[in-house]
PDB file of C-alpha atoms in Angstrom:
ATOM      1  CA  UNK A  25      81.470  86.731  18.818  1.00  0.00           C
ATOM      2  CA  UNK A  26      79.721  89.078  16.171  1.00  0.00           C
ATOM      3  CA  UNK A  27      75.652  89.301  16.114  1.00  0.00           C
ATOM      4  CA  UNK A  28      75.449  87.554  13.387  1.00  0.00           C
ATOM      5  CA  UNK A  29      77.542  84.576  14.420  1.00  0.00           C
ATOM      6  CA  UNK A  30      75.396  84.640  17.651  1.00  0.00           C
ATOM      7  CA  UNK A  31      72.162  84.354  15.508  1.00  0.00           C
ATOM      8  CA  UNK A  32      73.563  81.253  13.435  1.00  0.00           C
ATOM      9  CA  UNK A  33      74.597  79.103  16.438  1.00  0.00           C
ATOM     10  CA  UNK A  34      71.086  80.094  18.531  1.00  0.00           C
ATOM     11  CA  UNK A  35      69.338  78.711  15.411  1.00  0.00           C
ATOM     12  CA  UNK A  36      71.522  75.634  15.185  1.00  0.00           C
ATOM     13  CA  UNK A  37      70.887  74.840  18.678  1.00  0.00           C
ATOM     14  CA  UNK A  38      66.989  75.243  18.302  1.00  0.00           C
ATOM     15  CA  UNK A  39      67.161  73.182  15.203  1.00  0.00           C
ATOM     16  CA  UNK A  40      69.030  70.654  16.876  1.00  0.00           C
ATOM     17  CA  UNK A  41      66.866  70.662  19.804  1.00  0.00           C
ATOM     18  CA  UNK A  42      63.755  70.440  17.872  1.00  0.00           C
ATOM     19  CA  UNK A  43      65.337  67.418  15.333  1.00  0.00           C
ATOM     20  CA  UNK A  44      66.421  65.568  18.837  1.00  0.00           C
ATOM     21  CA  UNK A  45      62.681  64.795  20.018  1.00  0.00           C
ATOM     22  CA  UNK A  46      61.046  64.654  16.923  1.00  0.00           C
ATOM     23  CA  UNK A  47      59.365  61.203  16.227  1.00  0.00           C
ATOM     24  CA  UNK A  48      60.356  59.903  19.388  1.00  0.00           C
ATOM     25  CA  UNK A  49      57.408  58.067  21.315  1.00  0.00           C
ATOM     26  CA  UNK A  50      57.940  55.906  24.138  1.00  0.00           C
ATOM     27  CA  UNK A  51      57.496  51.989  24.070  1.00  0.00           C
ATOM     28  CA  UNK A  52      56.314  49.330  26.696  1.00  0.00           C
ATOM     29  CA  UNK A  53      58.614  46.984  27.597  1.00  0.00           C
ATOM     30  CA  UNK A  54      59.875  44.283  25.104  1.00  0.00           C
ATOM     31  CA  UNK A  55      60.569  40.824  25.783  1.00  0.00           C
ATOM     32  CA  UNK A  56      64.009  39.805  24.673  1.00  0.00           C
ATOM     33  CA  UNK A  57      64.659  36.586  26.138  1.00  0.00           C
ATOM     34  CA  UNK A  58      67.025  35.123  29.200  1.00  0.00           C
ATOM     35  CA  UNK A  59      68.369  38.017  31.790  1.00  0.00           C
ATOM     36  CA  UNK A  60      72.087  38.529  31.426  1.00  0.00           C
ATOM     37  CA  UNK A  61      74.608  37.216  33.437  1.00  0.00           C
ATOM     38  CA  UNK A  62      77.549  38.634  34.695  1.00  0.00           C
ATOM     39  CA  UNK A  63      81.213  37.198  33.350  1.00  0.00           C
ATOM     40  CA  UNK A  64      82.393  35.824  36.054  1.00  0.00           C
ATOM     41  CA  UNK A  65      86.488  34.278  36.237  1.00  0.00           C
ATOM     42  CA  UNK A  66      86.435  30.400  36.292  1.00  0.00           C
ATOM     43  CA  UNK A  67      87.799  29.531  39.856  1.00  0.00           C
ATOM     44  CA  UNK A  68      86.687  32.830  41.286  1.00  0.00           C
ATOM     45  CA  UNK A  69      83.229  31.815  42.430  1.00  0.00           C
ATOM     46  CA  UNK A  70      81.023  32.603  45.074  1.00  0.00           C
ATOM     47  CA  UNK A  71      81.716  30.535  48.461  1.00  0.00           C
ATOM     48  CA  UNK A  72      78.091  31.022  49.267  1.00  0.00           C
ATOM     49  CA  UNK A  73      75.897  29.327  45.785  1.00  0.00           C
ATOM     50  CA  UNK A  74      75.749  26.146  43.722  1.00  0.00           C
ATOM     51  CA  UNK A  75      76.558  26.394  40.175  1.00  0.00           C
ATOM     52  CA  UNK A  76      73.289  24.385  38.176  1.00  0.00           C
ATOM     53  CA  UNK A  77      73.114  23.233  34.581  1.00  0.00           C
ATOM     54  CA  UNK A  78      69.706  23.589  33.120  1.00  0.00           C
ATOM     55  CA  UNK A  79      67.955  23.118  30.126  1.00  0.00           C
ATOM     56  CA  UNK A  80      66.770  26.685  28.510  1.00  0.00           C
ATOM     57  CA  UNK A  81      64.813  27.023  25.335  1.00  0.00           C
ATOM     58  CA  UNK A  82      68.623  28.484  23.756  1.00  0.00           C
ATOM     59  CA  UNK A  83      70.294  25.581  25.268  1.00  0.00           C
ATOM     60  CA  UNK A  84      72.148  23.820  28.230  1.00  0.00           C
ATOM     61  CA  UNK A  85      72.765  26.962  30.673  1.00  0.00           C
ATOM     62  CA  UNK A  86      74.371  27.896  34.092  1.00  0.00           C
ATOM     63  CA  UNK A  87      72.334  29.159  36.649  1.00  0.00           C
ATOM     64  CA  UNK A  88      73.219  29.568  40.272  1.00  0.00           C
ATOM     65  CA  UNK A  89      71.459  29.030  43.584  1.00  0.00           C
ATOM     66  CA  UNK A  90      72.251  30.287  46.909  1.00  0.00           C
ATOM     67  CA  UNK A  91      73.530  28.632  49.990  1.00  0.00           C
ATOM     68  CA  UNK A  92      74.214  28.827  53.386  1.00  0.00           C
ATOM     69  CA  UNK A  93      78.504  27.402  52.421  1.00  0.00           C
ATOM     70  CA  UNK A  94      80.230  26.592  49.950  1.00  0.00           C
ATOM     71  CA  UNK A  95      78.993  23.035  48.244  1.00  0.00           C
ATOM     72  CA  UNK A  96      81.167  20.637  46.575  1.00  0.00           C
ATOM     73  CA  UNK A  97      79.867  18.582  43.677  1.00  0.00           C
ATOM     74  CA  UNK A  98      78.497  16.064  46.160  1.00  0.00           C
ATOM     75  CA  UNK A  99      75.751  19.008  47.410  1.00  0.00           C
ATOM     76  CA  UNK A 100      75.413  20.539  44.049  1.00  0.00           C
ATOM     77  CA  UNK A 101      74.503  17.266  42.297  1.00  0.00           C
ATOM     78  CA  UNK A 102      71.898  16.257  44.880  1.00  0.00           C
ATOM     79  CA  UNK A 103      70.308  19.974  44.309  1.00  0.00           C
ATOM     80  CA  UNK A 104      70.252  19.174  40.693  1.00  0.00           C
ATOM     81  CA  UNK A 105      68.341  16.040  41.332  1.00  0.00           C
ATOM     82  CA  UNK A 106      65.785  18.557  42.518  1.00  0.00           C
ATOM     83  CA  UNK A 107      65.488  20.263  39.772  1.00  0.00           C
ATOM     84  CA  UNK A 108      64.679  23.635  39.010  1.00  0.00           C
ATOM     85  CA  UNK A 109      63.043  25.793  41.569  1.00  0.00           C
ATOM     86  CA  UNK A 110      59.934  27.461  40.664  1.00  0.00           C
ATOM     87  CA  UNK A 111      61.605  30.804  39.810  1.00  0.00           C
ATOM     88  CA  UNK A 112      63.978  29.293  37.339  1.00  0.00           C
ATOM     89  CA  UNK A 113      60.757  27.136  36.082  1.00  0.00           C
ATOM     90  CA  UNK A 114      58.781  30.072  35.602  1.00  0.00           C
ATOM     91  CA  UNK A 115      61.962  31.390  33.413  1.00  0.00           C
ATOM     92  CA  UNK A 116      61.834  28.231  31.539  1.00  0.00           C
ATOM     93  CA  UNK A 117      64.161  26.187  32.449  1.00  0.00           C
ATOM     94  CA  UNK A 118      64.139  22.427  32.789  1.00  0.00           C
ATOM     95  CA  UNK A 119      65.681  19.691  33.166  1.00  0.00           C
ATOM     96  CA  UNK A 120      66.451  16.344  31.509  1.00  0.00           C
ATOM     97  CA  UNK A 121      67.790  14.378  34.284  1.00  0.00           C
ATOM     98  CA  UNK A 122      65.874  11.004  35.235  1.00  0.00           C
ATOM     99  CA  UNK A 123      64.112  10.252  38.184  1.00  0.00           C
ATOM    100  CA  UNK A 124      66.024   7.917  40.437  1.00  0.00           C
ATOM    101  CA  UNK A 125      65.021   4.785  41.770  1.00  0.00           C
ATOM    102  CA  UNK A 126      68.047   4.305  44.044  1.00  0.00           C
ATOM    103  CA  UNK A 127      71.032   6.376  45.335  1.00  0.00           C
ATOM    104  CA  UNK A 128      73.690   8.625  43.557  1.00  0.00           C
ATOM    105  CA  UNK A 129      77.419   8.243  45.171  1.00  0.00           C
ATOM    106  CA  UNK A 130      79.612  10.763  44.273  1.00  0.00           C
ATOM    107  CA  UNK A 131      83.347  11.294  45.181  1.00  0.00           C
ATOM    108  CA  UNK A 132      85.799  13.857  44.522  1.00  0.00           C
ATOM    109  CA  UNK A 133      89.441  13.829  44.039  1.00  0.00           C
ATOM    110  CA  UNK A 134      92.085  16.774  43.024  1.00  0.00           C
ATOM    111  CA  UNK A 135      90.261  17.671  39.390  1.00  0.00           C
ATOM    112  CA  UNK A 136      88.196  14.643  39.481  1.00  0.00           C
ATOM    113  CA  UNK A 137      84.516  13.658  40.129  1.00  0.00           C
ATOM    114  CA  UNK A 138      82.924  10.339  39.740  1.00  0.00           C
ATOM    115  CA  UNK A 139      79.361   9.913  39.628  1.00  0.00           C
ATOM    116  CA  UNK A 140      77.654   6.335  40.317  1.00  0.00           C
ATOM    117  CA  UNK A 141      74.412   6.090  39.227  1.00  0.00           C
ATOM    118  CA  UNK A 142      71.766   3.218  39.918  1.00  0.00           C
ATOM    119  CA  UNK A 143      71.726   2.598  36.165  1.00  0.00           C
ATOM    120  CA  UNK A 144      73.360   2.246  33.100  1.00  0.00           C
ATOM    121  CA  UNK A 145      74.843   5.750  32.148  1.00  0.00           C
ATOM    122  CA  UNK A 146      74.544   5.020  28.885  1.00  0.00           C
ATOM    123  CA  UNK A 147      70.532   5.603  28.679  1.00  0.00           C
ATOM    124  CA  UNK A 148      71.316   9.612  30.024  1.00  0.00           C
ATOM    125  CA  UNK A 149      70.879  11.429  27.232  1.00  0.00           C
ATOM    126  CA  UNK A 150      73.451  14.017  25.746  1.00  0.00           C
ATOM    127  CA  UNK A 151      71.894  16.794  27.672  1.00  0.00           C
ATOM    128  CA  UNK A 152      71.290  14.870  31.006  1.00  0.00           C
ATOM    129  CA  UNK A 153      75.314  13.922  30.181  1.00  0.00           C
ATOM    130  CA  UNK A 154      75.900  17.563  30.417  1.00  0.00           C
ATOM    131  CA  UNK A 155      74.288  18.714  33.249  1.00  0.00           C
ATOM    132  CA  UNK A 156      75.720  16.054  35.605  1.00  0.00           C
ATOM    133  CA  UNK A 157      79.251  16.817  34.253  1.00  0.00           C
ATOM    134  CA  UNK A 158      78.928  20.423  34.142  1.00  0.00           C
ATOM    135  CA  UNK A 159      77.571  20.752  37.171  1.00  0.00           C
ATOM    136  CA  UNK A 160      80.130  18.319  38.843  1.00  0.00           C
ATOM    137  CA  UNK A 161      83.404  20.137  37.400  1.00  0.00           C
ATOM    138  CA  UNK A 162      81.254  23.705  38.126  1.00  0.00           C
ATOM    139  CA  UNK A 163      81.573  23.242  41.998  1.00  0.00           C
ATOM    140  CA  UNK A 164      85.551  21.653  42.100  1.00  0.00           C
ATOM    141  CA  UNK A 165      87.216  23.506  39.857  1.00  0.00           C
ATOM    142  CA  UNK A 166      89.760  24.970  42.177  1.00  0.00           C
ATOM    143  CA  UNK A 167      90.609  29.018  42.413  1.00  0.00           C
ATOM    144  CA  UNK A 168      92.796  29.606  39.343  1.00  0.00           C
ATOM    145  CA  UNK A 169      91.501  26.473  36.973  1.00  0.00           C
ATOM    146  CA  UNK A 170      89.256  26.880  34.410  1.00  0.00           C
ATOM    147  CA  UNK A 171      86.244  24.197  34.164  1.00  0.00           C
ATOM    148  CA  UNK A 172      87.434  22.230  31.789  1.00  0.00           C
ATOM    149  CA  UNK A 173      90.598  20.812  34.013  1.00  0.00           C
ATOM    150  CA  UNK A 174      87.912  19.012  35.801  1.00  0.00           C
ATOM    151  CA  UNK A 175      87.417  15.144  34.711  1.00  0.00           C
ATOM    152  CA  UNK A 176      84.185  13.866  35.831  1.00  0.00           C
ATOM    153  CA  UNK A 177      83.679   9.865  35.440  1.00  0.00           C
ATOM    154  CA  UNK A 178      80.312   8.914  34.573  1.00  0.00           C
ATOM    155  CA  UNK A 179      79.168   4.707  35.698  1.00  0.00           C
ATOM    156  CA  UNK A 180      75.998   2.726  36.646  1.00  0.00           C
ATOM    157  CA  UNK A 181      74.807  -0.586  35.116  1.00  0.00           C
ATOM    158  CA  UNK A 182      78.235  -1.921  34.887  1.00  0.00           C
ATOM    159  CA  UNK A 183      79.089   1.058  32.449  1.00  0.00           C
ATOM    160  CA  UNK A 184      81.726   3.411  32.894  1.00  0.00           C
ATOM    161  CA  UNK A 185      82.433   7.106  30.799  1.00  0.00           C
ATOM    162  CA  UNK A 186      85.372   8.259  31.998  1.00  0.00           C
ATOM    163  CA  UNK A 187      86.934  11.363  31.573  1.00  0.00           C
ATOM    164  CA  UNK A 188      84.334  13.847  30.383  1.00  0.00           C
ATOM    165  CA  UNK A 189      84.982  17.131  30.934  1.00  0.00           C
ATOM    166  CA  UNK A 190      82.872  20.116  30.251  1.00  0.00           C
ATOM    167  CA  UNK A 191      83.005  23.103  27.687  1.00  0.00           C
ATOM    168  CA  UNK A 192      80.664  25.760  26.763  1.00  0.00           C
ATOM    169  CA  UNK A 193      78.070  24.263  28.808  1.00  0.00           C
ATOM    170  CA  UNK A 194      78.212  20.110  27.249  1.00  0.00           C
ATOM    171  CA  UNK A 195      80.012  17.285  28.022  1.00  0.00           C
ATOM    172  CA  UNK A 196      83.099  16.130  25.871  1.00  0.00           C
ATOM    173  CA  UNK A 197      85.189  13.223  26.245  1.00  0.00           C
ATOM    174  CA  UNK A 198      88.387  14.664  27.403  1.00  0.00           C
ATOM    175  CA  UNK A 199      90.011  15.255  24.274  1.00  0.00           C
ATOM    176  CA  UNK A 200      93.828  13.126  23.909  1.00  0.00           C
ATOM    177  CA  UNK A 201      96.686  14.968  22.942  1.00  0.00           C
ATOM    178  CA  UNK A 202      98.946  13.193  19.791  1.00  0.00           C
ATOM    179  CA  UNK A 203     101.491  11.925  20.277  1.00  0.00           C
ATOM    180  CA  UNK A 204     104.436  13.253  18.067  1.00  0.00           C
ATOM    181  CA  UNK A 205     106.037  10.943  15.226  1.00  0.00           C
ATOM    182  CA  UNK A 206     109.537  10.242  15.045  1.00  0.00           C
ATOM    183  CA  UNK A 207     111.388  10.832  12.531  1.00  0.00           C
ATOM    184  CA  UNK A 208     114.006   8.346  10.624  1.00  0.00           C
TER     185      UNK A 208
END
């Protein structure tokens, strides 16, 4: 390499170097909202947590809780009863489930989950819907399943919902496939 090319790239390199921190000033932290959470595979879940569905200021969201074994949907909704615990309060979640004046019964059932309530189901409201569904079909849905395969059955007060299933965090009414016409 001649002198002169030498000279050219030493001056590039200082110019570079002096560009690269120019301006630059450092910054406190800034508040961007809810932590991330990892993607995690449907059906691949942790043996040892409950999966929760709470109300966030973006929305209906999952959050999960340790345990000591793996809970069922029987364990998961009675921790939902709960509510939130004062760390997931202080991130601001909530929730919109009613207080109950009686008992919840829940059974299970290969990609099913019914939920009796000591009232009519029909005064939950859409988010309340959600977070007992999702929360349900969040702790049965088998290795390999995704969440939505899970039916939950919603009754109280002589009402029944049946088939709801959850997706993207809200409760649907499992959605019927048509049936095809035939032809003449």
């Amino acid at each position: 390499m001649t002198a002169r090319r030498l000279r050219h790239a030493a001056l590039a390199a200082a110019l570079l170097t002096a560009l690269a921190g120019c301006g630059v000033t450092t910054t406190g932290v800034i508040d961007v909202g809810q932590p991330a959470t990892g993607a995690k595979r449907q059906g691949e879940v942790n043996a040892a947590e409950a999966k929760l569905y709470f109300m966030s200021p973006t929305g209906v969201t999952q959050v999960t809780r340790p345990a000591k074994a793996k809970l069922g949907a029987e364990d998961a909704i009675v921790l939902l009863l709960q509510g939130p615990d004062e760390d997931q309060r202080i991130r601001g979640l909530y929730t919109d489930v009613p207080k109950m004046n009686g008992e919840v019964h829940v059974t299970t059932g290969t990609l099913r989950v019914s939920i009796q309530m000591p009232f009519n189901v029909t005064r939950l409201s859409a988010v309340a819907r959600s977070q007992f569904v999702c929360t349900a079909a969040a702790n049965e849905v088998p290795r390999g399943r995704q969440i939505r395969d899970v039916k939950v059955e919603l009754s109280g007060g002589g009402v029944v919902i049946s088939d709801l299933v959850c997706d993207s965090n809200n409760a649907f009414p499992a959605a019927k496939l048509p049936t095809p016409a035939v032809s003449r």
